[in-house]
Coordinates of C-alpha atoms and ligand atoms in Angstrom, one line a residue:
X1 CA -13.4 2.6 -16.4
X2 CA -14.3 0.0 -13.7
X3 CA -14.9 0.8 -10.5
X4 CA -12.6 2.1 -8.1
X5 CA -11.1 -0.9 -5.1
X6 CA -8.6 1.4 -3.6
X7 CA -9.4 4.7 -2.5
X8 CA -6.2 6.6 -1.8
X9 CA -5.9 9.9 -0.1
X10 CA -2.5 12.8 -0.5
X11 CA -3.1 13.4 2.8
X12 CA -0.4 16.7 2.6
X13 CA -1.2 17.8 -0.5
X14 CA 1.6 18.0 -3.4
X15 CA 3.7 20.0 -1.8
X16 CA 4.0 18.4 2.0
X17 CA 5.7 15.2 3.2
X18 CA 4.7 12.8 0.7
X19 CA 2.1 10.3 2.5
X20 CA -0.3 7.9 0.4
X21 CA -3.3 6.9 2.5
X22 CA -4.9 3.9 0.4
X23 CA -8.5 3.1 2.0
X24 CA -9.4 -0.5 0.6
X25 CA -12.8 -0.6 -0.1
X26 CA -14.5 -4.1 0.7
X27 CA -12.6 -4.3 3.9
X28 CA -12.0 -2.0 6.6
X29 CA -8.3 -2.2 5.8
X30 CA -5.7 0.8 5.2
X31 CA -2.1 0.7 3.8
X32 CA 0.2 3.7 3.8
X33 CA 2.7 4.8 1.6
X34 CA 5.5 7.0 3.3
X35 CA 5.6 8.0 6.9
X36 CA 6.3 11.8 7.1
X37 CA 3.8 14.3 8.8
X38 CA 0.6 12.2 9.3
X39 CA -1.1 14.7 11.7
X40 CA -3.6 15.6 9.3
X41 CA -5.1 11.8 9.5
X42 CA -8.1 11.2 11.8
X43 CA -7.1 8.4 14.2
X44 CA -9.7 6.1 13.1
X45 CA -7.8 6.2 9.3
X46 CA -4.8 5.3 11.5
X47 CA -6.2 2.6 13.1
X48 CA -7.2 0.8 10.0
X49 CA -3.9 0.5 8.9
X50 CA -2.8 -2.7 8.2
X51 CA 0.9 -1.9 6.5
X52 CA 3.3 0.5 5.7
X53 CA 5.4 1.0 3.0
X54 CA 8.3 3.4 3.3
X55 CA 10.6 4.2 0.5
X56 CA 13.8 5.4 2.5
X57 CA 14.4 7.2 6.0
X58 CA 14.8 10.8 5.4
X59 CA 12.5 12.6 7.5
X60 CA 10.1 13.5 5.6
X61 CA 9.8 10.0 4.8
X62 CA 9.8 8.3 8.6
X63 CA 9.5 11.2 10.9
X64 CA 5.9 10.2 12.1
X65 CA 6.7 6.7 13.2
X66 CA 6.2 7.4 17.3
X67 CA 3.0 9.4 16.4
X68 CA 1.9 6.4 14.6
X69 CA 2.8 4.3 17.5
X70 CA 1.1 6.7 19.7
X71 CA -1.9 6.7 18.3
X72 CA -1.8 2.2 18.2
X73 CA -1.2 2.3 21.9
X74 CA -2.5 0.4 24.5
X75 CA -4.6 -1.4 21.9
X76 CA -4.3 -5.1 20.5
X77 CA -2.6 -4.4 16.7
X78 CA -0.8 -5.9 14.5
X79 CA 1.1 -4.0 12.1
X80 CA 3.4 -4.8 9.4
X81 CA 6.3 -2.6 8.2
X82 CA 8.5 -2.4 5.1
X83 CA 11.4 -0.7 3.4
X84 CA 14.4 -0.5 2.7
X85 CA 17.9 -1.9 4.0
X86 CA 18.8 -0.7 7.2
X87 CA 14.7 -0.4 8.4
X88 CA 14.6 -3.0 11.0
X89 CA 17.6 -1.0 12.4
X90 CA 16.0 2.1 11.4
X91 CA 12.7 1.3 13.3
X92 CA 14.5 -0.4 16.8
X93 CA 16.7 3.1 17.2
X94 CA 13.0 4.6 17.0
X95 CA 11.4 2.2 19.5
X96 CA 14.8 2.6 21.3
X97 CA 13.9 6.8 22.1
X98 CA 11.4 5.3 24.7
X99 CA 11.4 3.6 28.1
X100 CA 8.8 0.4 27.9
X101 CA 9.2 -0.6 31.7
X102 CA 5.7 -1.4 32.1
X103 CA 4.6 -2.6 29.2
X104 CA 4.6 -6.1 30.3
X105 CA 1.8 -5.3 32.4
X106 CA -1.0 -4.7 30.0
X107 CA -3.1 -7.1 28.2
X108 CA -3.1 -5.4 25.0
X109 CA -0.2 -6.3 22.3
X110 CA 1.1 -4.4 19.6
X111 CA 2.9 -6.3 17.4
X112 CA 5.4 -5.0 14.6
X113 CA 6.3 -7.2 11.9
X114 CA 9.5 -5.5 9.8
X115 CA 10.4 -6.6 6.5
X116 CA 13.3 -4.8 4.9
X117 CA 14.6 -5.8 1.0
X118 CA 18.7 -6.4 1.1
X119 CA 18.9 -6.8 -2.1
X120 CA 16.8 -8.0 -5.2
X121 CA 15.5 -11.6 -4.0
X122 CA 16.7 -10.8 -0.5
X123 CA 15.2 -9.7 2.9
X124 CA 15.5 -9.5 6.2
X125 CA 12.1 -9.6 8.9
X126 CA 12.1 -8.7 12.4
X127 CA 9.2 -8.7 15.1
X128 CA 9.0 -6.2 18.1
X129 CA 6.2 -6.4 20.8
X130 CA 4.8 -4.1 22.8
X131 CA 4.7 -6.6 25.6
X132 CA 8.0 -7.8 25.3
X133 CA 9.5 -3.9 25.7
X134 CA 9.9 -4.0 21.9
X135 CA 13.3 -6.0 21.9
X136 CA 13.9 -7.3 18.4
X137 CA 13.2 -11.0 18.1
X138 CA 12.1 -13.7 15.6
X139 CA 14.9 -12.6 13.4
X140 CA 15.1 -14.6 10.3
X141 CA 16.6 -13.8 6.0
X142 CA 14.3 -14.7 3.4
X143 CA 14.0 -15.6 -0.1
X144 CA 11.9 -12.8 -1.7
X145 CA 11.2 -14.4 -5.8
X146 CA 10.4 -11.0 -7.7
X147 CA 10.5 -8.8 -4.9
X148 CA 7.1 -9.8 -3.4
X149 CA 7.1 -8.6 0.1
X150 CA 3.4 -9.9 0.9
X151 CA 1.0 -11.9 -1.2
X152 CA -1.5 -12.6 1.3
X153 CA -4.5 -14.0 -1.0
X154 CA -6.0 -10.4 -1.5
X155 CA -3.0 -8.0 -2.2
X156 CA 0.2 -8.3 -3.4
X157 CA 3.1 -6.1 -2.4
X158 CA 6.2 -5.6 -4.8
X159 CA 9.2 -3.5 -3.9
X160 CA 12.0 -2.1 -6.2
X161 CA 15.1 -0.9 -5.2
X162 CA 15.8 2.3 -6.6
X163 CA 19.0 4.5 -6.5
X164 CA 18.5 8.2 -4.8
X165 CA 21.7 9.4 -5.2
X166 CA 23.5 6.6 -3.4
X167 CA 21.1 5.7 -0.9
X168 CA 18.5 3.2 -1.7
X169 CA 14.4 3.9 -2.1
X170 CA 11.9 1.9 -2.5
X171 CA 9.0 1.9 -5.1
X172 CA 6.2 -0.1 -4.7
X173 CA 3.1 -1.5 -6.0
X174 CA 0.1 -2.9 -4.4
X175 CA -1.8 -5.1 -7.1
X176 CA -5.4 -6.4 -5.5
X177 CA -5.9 -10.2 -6.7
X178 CA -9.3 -9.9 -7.8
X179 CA -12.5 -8.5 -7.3
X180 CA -15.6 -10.6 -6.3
X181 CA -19.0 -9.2 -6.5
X182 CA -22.4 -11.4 -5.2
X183 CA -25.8 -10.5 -7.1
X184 CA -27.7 -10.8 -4.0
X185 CA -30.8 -10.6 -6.5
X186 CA -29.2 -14.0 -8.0
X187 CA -28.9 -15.4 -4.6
X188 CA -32.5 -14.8 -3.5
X189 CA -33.9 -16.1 -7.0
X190 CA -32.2 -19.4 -6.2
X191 CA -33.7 -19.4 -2.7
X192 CA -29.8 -19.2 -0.8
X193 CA -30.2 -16.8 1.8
X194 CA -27.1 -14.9 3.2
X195 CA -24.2 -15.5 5.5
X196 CA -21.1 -16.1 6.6
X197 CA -20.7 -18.7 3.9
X198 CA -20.7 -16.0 1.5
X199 CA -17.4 -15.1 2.6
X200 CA -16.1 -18.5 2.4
X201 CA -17.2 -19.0 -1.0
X202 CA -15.4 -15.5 -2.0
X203 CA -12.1 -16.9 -0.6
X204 CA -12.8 -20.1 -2.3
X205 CA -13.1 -18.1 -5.4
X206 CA -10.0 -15.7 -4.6
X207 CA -8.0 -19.1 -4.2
X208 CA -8.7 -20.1 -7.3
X209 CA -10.5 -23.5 -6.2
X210 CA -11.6 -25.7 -8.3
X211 CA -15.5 -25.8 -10.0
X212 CA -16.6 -29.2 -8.5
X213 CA -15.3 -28.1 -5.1
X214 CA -18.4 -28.5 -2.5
X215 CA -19.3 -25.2 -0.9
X216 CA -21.7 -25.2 2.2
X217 CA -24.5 -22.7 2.3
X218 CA -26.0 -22.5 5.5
X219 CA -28.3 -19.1 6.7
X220 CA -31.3 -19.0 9.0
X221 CA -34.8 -18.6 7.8
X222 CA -38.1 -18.5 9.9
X223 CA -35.7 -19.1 12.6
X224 CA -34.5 -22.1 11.6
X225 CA -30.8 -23.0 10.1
X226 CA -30.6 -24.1 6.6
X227 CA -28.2 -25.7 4.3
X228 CA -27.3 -27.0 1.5
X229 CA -24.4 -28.1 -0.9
X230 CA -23.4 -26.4 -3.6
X231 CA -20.7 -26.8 -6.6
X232 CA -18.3 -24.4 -6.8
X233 CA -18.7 -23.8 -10.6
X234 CA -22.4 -23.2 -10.3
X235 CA -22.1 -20.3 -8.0
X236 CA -19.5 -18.6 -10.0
X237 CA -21.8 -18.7 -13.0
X238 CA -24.9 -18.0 -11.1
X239 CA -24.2 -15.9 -8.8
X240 CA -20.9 -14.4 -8.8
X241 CA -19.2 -11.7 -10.7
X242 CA -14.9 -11.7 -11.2
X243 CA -13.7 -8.7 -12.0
X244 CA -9.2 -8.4 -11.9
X245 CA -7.6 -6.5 -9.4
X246 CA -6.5 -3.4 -9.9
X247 CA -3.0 -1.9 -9.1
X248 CA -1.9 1.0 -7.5
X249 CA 2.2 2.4 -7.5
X250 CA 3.6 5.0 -5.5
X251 CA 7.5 6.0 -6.5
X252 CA 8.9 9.4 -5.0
X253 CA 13.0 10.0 -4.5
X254 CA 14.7 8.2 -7.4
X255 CA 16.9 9.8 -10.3
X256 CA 15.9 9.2 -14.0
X257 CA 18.8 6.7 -14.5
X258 CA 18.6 3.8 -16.9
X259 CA 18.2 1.2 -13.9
X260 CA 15.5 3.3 -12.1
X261 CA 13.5 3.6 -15.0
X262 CA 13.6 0.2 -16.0
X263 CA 12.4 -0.6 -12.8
X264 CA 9.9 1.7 -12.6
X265 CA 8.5 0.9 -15.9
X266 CA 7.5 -3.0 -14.1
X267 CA 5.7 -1.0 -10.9
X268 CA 4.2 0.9 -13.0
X269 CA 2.7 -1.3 -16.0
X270 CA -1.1 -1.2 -16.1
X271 CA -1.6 0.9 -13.0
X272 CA -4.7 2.5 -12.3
X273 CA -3.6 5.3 -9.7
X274 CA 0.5 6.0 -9.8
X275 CA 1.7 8.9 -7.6
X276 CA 5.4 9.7 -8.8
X277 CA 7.5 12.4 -7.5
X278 CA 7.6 15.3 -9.4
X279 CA 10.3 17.5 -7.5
X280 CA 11.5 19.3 -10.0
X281 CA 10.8 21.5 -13.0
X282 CA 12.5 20.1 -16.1
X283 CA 14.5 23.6 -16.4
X284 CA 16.3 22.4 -13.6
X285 CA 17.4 18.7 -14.3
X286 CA 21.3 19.4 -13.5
X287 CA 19.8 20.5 -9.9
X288 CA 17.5 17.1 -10.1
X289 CA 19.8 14.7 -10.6
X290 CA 22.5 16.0 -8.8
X291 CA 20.5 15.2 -6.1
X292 CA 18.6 11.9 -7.3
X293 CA 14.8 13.3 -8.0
X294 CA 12.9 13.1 -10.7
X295 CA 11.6 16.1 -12.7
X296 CA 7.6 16.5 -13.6
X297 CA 8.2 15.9 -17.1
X298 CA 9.9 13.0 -16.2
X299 CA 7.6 11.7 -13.9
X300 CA 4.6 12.2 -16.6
X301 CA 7.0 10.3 -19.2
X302 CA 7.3 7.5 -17.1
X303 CA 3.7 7.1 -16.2
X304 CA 2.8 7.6 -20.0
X305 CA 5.0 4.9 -21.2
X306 CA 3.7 2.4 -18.6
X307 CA 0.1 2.5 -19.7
X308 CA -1.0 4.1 -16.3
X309 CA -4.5 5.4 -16.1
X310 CA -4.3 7.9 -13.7
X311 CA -0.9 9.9 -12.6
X312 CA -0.8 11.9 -9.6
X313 CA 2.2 14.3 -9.4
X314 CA 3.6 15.0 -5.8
X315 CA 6.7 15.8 -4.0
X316 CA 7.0 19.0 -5.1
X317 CA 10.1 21.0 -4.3
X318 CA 8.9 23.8 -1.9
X319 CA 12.0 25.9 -4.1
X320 CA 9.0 27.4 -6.2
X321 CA 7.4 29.3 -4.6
X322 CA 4.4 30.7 -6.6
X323 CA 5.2 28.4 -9.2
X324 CA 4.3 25.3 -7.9
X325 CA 1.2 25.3 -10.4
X326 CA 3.9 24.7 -13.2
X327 CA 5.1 21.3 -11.9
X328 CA 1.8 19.9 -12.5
X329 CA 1.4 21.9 -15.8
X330 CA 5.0 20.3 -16.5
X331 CA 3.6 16.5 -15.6
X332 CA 0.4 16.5 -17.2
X333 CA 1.6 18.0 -20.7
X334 CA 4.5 14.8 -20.7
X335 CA 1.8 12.4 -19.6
X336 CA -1.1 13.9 -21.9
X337 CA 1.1 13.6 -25.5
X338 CA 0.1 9.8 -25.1
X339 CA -3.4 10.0 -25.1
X340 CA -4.8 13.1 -23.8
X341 CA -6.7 12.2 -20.7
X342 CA -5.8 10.7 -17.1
X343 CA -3.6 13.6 -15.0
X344 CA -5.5 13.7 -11.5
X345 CA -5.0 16.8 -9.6
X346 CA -2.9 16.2 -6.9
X347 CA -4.9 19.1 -4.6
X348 CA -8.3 17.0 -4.5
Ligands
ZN1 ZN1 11.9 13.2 -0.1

């Protein structure tokens, strides 16, 4: 199995607020699925966040937006937000709870970009700012092809719309374009010392440039700078090692209705790490769907028939009492009858 990119905490366990923590590895980047009770995440975990993905605004979903806030405040952020219809609303009634009146007068900015998905194909973004009291501004629709929120060169973000018993949620997936190891041995055998050019040829390589592009080594040895020209195609045969990106899904609140599951199926094909809402037990379907959740033998279906490497059940219904044990029982037997191996504990 290759090496882990994303290192995701369940920062509540199973059986609190659903909240997905996702440390990225070669970066000193965070994303968060869900924003229920986050008080259990040191600030400096907070402060790496760079997005936030929230499926739907119940409260345990969106209750700890102002703590999250809190905690970015009075320092120079940007953060970017998305979910569902209604969020840019959702998130200006939250920013609305507070008086701003001198915010103009610091330095710092925090900057909130919203993105909310209208439909398939469709969105909406928003910006609030600190400085400017948080009035929504820069309002624009966009054209969202296959429900890409964000492809920013290193991650992709892809939203479906799922049904919860009326209301829409939001699954996601976070796919990482590639990964991009430097043998530093290689490097030193073909005298090229270190630098910032090594990040310049990893983006090079990320953006999928072409072999005879030039890339400038420059580093300092003995005190003095040195450089020289290099073809692109040499140093991804010498020196470089690509390995794909690897994907990671997070789907909680959603019934087990033809639509959801097809859509499910596409976050959740070829995931490494999926955390899928396992509510209920499968004894209690009626009382599942009635309300638009998914049971754990559900949940371990759906992550079995997508080819996912690792499920992690959460969301349990707190209704059991003593028998929460039997949820993840429930998921790993449904997800195990594939091929016997893969059910991560969700209390890690
Ligand atoms: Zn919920």
């Amino acid at each position: 199995m290759p090496k882990p990119l994303f290192q995701p905490l369940l920062v509540n366990g199973p059986e609190g607020d659903p909240v997905v923590h996702v440390d990225f590895l070669q970066t000193r980047r965070a994303l968060l699925f869900d924003l229920g009770n986050i008080r259990a995440l040191p600030p400096r975990k907070v402060l790496r966040i760079s997005d936030v993905l929230v499926s739907h605004t119940h409260m345990d979903h969106f209750t700890d937006f102002a703590w999250l806030l809190r905690l970015l405040l009075v320092r120079d952020i940007d953060l970017r937000l998305f979910g569902p219809p209604g969020f840019i609303r959702h998130v200006e009634c939250h920013l609305a709870a507070f008086e701003w009146n001198l915010a103009h007068k610091y330095e710092e900015d925090v900057r909130l970009t919203v993105t909310e998905l209208h439909s398939d194909e469709r969105g909406r973004r928003a910006e609030f700012r600190f400085r400017h009291r948080f009035a929504r501004e820069n309002e624009q629709t966009l054209d969202l092809p296959g429900n890409v929120l964000l492809d920013d060169g290193r991650i992709t973000i892809t939203a479906a719309l799922l049904d919860h018993q009326g209301l829409p949620s939001m699954g996601w997936s976070v796919q990482e374009r590639a990964h991009v190891n430097i043998w530093k041995n290689r490097l030193a055998e073909l005298g090229l010392g270190t630098g910032p050019w090594l990040s310049r040829l990893r983006q090079a390589v990320l953006e999928g440039r072409p072999d005879d592009e030039i890339i400038v080594a420059e580093w300092q040895a003995d005190g003095r700078a040195v450089r020289r020209e290099l073809r692109l195609g040499e140093l991804r045969r010498d020196v470089l090692r690509v390995s794909a990106g690897q994907k990671i899904a997070y789907v909680v609140d959603c019934g087990f209705t033809r639509e959801n599951r097809a859509r499910i199926a596409s976050l959740l094909e070829g995931a490494r790490t999926a955390f899928v809402e396992s509510a209920f037990l499968h004894e209690d379907i009626d009382r599942a769907t009635e309300r638009g959740h998914l049971t754990a033998r559900q949940a371990g279906w759906l992550a079995r028939d997508a080819g996912v490497e690792q499920l992690v059940p959460v969301h349990f219904s707190p209704r059991y009492g003593e028998r929460l044990g039997q949820l993840e029982v429930e998921a790993r037997e449904a997800f195990r009858d594939h091929d016997g191996s893969g059910l991560v504990s969700p209390r890690q």
